[in-house]
C-alpha positions in Angstrom: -161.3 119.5 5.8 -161.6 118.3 9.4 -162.0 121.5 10.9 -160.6 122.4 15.0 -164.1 122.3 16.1 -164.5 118.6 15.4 -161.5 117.6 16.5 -162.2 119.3 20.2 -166.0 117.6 19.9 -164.4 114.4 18.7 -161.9 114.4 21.8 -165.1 114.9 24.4 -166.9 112.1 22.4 -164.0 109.2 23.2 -163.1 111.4 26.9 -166.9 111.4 28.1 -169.4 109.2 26.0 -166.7 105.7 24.9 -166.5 106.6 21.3 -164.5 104.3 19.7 -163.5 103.0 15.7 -164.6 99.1 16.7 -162.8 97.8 14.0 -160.2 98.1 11.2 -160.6 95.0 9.0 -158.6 94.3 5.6 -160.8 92.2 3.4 -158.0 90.1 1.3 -159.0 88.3 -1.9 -157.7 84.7 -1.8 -159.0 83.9 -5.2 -155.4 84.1 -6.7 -154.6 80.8 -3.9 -156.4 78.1 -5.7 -154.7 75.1 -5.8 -155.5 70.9 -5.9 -153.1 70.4 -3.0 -155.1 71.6 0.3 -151.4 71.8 1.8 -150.5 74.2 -1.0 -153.8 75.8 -0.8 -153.1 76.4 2.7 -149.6 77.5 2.3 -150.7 80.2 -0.6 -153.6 81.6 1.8 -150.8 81.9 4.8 -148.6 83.3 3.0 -150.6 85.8 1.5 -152.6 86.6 4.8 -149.3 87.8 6.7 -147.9 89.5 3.6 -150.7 91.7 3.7 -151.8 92.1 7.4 -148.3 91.9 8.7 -148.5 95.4 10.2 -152.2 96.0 10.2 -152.0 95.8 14.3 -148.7 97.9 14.5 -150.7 100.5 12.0 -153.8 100.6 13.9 -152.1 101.2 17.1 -149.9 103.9 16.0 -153.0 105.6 14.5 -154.7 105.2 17.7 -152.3 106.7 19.6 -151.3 109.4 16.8 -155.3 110.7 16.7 -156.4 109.6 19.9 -159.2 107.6 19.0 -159.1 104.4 20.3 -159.3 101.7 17.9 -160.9 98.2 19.5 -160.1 95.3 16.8 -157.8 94.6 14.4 -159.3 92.2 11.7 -159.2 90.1 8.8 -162.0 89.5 6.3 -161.0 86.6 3.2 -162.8 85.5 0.2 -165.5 82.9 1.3 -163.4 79.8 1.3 -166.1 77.2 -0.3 -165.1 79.7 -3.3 -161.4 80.3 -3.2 -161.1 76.6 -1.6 -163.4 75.2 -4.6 -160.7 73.6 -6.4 -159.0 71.6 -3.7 -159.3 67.5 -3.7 -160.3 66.8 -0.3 -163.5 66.5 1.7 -162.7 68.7 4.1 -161.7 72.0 4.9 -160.5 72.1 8.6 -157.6 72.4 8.1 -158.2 75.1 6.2 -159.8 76.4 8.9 -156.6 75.6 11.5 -154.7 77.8 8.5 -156.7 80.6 9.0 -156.5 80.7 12.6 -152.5 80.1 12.4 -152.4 83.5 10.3 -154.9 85.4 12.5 -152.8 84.7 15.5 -149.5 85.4 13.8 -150.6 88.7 12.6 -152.0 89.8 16.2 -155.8 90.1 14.7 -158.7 89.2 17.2 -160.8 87.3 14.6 -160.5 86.5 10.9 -163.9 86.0 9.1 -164.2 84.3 6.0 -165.1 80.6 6.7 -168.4 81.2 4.6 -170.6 79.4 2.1 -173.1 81.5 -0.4 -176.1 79.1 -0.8 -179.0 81.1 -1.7 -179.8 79.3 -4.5 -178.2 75.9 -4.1 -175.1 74.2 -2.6 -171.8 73.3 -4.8 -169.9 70.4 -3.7 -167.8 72.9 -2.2 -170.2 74.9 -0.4 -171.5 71.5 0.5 -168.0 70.5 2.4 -167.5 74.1 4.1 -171.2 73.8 5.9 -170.5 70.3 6.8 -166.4 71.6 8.5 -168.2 74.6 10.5 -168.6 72.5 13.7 -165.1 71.0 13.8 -163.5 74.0 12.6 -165.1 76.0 15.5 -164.1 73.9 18.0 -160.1 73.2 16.8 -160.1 77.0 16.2 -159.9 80.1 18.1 -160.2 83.3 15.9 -162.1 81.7 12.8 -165.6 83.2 12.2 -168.0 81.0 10.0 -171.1 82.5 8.0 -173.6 81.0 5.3 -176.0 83.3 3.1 -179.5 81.3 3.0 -181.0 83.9 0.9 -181.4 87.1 -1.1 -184.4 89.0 -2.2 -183.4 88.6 -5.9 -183.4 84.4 -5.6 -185.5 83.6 -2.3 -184.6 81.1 0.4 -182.8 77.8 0.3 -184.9 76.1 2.6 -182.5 73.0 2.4 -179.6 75.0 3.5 -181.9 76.4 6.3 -182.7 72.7 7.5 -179.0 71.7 7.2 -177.8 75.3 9.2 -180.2 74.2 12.2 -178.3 71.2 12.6 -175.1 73.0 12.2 -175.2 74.8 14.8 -176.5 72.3 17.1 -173.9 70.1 16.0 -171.5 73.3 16.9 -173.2 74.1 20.2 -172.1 69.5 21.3 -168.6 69.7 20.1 -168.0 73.3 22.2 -170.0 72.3 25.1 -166.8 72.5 27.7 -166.9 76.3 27.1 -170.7 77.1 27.2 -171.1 76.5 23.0 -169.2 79.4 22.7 -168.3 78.0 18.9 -172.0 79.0 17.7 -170.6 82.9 18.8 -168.9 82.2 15.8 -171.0 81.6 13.4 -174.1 83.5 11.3 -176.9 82.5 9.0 -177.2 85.7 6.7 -180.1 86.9 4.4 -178.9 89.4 1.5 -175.3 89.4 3.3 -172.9 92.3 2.4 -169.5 91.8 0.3 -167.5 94.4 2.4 -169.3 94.0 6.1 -166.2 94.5 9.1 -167.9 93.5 11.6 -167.5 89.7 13.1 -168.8 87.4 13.1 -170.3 87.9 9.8 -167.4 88.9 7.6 -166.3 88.0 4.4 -164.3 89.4 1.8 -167.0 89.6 -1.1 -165.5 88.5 -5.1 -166.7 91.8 -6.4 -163.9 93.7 -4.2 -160.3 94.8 -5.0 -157.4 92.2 -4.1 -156.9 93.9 -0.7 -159.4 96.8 0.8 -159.5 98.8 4.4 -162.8 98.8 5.6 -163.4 100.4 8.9 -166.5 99.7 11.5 -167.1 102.8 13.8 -169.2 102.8 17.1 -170.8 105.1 19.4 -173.9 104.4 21.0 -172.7 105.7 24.4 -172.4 109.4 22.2 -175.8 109.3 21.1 -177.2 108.3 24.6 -175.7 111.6 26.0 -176.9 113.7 23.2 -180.2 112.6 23.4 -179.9 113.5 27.4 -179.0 117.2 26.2 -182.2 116.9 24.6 -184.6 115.3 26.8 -188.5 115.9 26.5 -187.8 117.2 22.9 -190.2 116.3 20.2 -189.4 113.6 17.7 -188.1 116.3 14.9 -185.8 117.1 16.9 -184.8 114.0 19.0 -183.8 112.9 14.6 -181.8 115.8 14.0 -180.1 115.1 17.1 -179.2 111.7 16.3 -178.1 112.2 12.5 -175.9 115.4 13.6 -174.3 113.0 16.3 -173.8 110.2 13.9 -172.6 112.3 11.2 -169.9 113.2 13.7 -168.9 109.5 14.4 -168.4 108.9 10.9 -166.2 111.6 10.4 -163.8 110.2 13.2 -164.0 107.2 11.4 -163.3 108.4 8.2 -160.1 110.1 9.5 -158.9 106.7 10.5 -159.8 104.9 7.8 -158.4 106.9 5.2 -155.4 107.3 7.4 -154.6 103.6 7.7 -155.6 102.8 3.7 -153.0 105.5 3.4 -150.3 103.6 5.5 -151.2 100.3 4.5 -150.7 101.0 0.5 -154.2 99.8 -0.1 -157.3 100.9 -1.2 -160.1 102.3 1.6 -163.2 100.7 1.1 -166.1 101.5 3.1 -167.1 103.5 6.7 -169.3 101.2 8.6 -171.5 103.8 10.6 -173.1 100.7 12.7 -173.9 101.2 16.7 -172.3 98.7 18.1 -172.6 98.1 21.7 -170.3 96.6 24.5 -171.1 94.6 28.0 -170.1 98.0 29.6 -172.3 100.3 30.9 -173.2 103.5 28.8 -172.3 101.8 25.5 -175.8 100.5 25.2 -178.1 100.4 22.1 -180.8 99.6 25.1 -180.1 102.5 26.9 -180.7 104.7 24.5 -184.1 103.7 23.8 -184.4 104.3 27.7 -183.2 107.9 26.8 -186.3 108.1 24.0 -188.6 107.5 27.2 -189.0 103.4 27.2 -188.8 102.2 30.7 -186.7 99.3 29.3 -186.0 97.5 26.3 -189.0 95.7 24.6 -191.9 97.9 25.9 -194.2 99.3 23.7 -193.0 101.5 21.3 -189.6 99.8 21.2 -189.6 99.2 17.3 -190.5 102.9 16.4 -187.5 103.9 18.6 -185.3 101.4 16.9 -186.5 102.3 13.8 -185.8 106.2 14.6 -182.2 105.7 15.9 -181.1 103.2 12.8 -182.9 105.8 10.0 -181.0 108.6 11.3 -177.8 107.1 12.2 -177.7 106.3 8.3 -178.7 109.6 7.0 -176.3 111.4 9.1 -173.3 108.7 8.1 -174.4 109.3 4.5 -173.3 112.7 4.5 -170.3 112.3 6.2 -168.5 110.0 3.8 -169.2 109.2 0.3 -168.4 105.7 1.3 -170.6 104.1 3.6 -171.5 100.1 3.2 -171.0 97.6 5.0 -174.2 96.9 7.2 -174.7 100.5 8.7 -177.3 101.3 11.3 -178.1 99.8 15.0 -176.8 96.2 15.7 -179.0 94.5 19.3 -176.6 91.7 20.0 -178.2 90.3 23.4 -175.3 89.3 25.3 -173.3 92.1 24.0 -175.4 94.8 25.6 -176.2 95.2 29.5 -179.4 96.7 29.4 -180.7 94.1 27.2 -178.9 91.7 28.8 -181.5 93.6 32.1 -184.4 93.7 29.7 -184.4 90.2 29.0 -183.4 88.5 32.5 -187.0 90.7 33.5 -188.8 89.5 30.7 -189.3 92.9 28.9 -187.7 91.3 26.1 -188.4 88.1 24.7 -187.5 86.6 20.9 -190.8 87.5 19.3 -190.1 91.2 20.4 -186.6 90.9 19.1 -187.6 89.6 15.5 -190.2 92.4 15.5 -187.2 94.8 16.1 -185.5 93.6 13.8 -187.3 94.6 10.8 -186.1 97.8 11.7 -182.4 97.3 12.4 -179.4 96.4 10.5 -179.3 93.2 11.4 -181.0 90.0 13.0 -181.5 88.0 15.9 -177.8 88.5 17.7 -175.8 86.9 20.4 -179.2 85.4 21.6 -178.7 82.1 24.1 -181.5 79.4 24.1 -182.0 76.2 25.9 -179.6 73.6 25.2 -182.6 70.9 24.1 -183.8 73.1 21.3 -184.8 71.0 18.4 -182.7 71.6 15.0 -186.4 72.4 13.3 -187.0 75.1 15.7 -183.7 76.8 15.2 -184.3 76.3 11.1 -187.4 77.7 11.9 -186.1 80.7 13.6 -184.0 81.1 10.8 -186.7 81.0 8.2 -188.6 83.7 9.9 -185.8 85.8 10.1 -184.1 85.2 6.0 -188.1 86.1 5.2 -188.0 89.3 7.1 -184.6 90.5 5.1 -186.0 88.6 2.0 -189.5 90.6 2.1 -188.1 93.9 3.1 -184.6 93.5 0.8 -182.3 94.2 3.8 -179.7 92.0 5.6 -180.7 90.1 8.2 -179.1 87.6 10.2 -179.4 84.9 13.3 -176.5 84.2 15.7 -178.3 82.0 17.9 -176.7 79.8 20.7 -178.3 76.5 22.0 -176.3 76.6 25.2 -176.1 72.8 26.4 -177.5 71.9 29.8 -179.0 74.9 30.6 -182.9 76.0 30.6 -185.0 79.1 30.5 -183.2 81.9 33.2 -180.2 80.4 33.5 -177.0 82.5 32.6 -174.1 82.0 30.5 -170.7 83.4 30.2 -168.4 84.0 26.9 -166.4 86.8 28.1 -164.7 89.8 26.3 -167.1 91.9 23.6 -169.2 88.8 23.4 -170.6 89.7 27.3 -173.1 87.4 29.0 -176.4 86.2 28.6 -179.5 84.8 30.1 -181.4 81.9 28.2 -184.2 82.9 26.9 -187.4 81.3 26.2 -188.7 79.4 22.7 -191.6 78.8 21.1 -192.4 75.8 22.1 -194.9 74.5 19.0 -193.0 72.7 16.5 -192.5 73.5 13.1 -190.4 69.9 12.0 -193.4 69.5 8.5 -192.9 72.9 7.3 -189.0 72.4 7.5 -189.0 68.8 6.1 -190.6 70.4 3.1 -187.2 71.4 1.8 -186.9 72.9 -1.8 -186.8 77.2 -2.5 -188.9 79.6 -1.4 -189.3 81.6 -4.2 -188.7 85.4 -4.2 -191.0 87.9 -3.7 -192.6 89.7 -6.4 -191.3 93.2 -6.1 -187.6 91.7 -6.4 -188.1 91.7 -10.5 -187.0 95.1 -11.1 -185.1 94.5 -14.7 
């Protein structure tokens, strides 16, 4: 029972420290679709789509205003399309894409994610036809979100997807040019992704789920920053117990409103993402918390033990707050997404090497990060082998949303607007990996993965 004392706590949280659910997103299976005809294909997905979500943004807002927690996004998560899309004749799937965006819009959802491939261990002609639509279907669409899985720690990496995803997004990053690349926002190269993640852009409704789920992403960095102020100059003990009372907290808004629009929705409640999100806005920073711990910014020394503190304890005090937390669950470091690491990086206290080194640590991967525009396709399929090895090696998701920002260099800053922020371009590596790329083939997975 949610008891009066949380509820007043809860209410100072959102009043004083931006505490907010991020996201409601209903994952919807689209398996059920399949058809030869793309047009029918197209027509089964819409029509489902809107059946379903038709009142997921009416829901979301009543609930908002009912509990008084506000809720950011409404979503929509679908089965990845080179799957439900596998039996269509055609050789390609934009327009698949353009459907997609038609029933995002129509049902009043920010983003739909979904347009996804799972190549891990080698490309179907389907999977084949979905990579090869992501950079037309980013640019002729607005909502879409795009995602590939290169790897798991149970089959290794496909290292021929990995070549093919650095030209990808550099293909992307030409054909959305006119508005800073912002079609490579849009789009993630996972390692071990997650079947019921709700957080864009990496989500997809995984074919081990129900036919139609609720899973809800909650957020609240800005609430942990201000505990960890009540405790400043306390030892590490109890700078943990501080952040897993606080983020069992969170989750138990979150679970209120997730259970509370499965309820109203006539569908099943999936998961509690207990993930700390951040926003461009001040005091909803990941970085400023580690600036709280006693970093003078993000990326000085000691910046991966912090991390590795705040994302340990933000799951063990989720875990106890709901018996249902997935998803991806922890500390995300989107770049461009975050104003003090936005600060950190503009100074030069954080550059990508640090960033991969945090994120062994974190929930996710190299985020929201804008590089020169002249970046080879090896070096970003380079970048993307380093960071599938990490999640690979350590069996947890990782991820790379990386934008070559075209015509820009090293310092220079780019805009995207909304919860995607602003970011300056940060600098590469400039040694060349093209051999080791053109090798092609699996890498094969790491020993401790055989656990039969």
């Amino acid at each position: 029972m949610i008891t009066r004392v949380e509820i007043e706590e809860t209410n100072r949280m959102i009043a004083e420290s931006n505490l907010d659910v991020r996201t409601i997103t209903m994952g919807i299976s689209l398996l059920d679709c399949a058809d030869p005809d793309v047009e029918k294909f197209n027509e089964n997905i819409y029509k489902k789509i809107t059946t379903y979500a038709k009142n997921l943004v009416k829901i979301g807002d009543d609930i908002a205003r009912q509990y008084g927690i506000p809720v950011v996004n409404k979503r929509i998560s679908v089965t990845p399309i080179a799957i439900a899309a596998a039996g269509c004749k055609t050789d390609s799937y934009v327009s698949i894409a353009k459907t997609l965006d038609r029933a995002a819009k129509d049902c009043g959802v920010n983003f739909i994610g979904g347009f996804s491939a799972l190549v891990h261990k080698g490309c179907t002609p389907a999977d084949k036809i979905l990579i090869d639509s992501i950079p037309e279907a980013m640019k002729v669409t607005e909502r879409v979100c795009a995602s590939v899985n290169v790897g798991t720690s149970r089959n290794g990496i496909n290292m021929d997807a990995v070549k093919r995803m650095g030209e990808i997004i550099l293909e992307t990053a030409e054909l959305t040019k006119d508005i800073d690349c912002l079609g490579c926002a849009k789009l993630v190269v996972f390692c071990n992704a997650v079947e019921d993640n709700p957080f864009m852009a990496g989500a997809f409704h995984g074919v081990g789920e129900a036919d139609c789920v609720i899973n809800v992403g909650v957020s609240g960095p800005g609430v942990v920053k201000r505990a960890l102020v009540e405790a400043k100059g306390a030892d590490f003990e109890t700078l943990c117990e501080v952040v897993k009372k606080t983020a069992f907290k969170i989750t138990r808004a979150g679970q209120i409103v997730a259970q509370e629009a499965a309820k109203r929705l006539n569908v099943p409640f999936g998961i509690i993402d207990l993930s700390l999100a951040p926003t461009p806005a001040v005091g909803d920073s990941i970085a400023e918390i580690f600036q709280e711990m006693g970093l003078e910014h993000a990326g000085a020394p000691g910046t991966t033990a912090a991390l590795a503190i705040l994302n340990d304890n933000v799951k063990k005090g989720g875990v106890m707050a709901s018996s249902y937390v997935g998803g991806l669950s922890g500390a995300f470091i989107p770049v461009s997404e975050d104003h003090a690491m936005i600060e950190a990086a503009k100074i030069g206290a954080l550059t990508l090497e640090k960033l991969e080194a945090m994120t062994c640590v974190c929930s996710v991967g190299l985020d929201m990060i804008a590089i020169p525009g002249d970046t080879s396709t090896y070096t970003i399929s380079g970048i993307i082998a380093d960071e599938s090895a990490i999640g690979m090696v350590n069996n947890k998701t990782t991820a790379v949303r990386i934008i070559p920002v075209i015509g820009k260099g090293v310092g220079e800053m780019v805009e995207f607007g909304g919860l995607l922020g602003y970011a300056p371009i940060m600098a590469v590596n400039k040694f060349k990996c093209d051999d080791f790329i053109k090798r092609g083939g699996r890498i094969p997975a790491p020993i401790h993965s055989f656990k039969n």
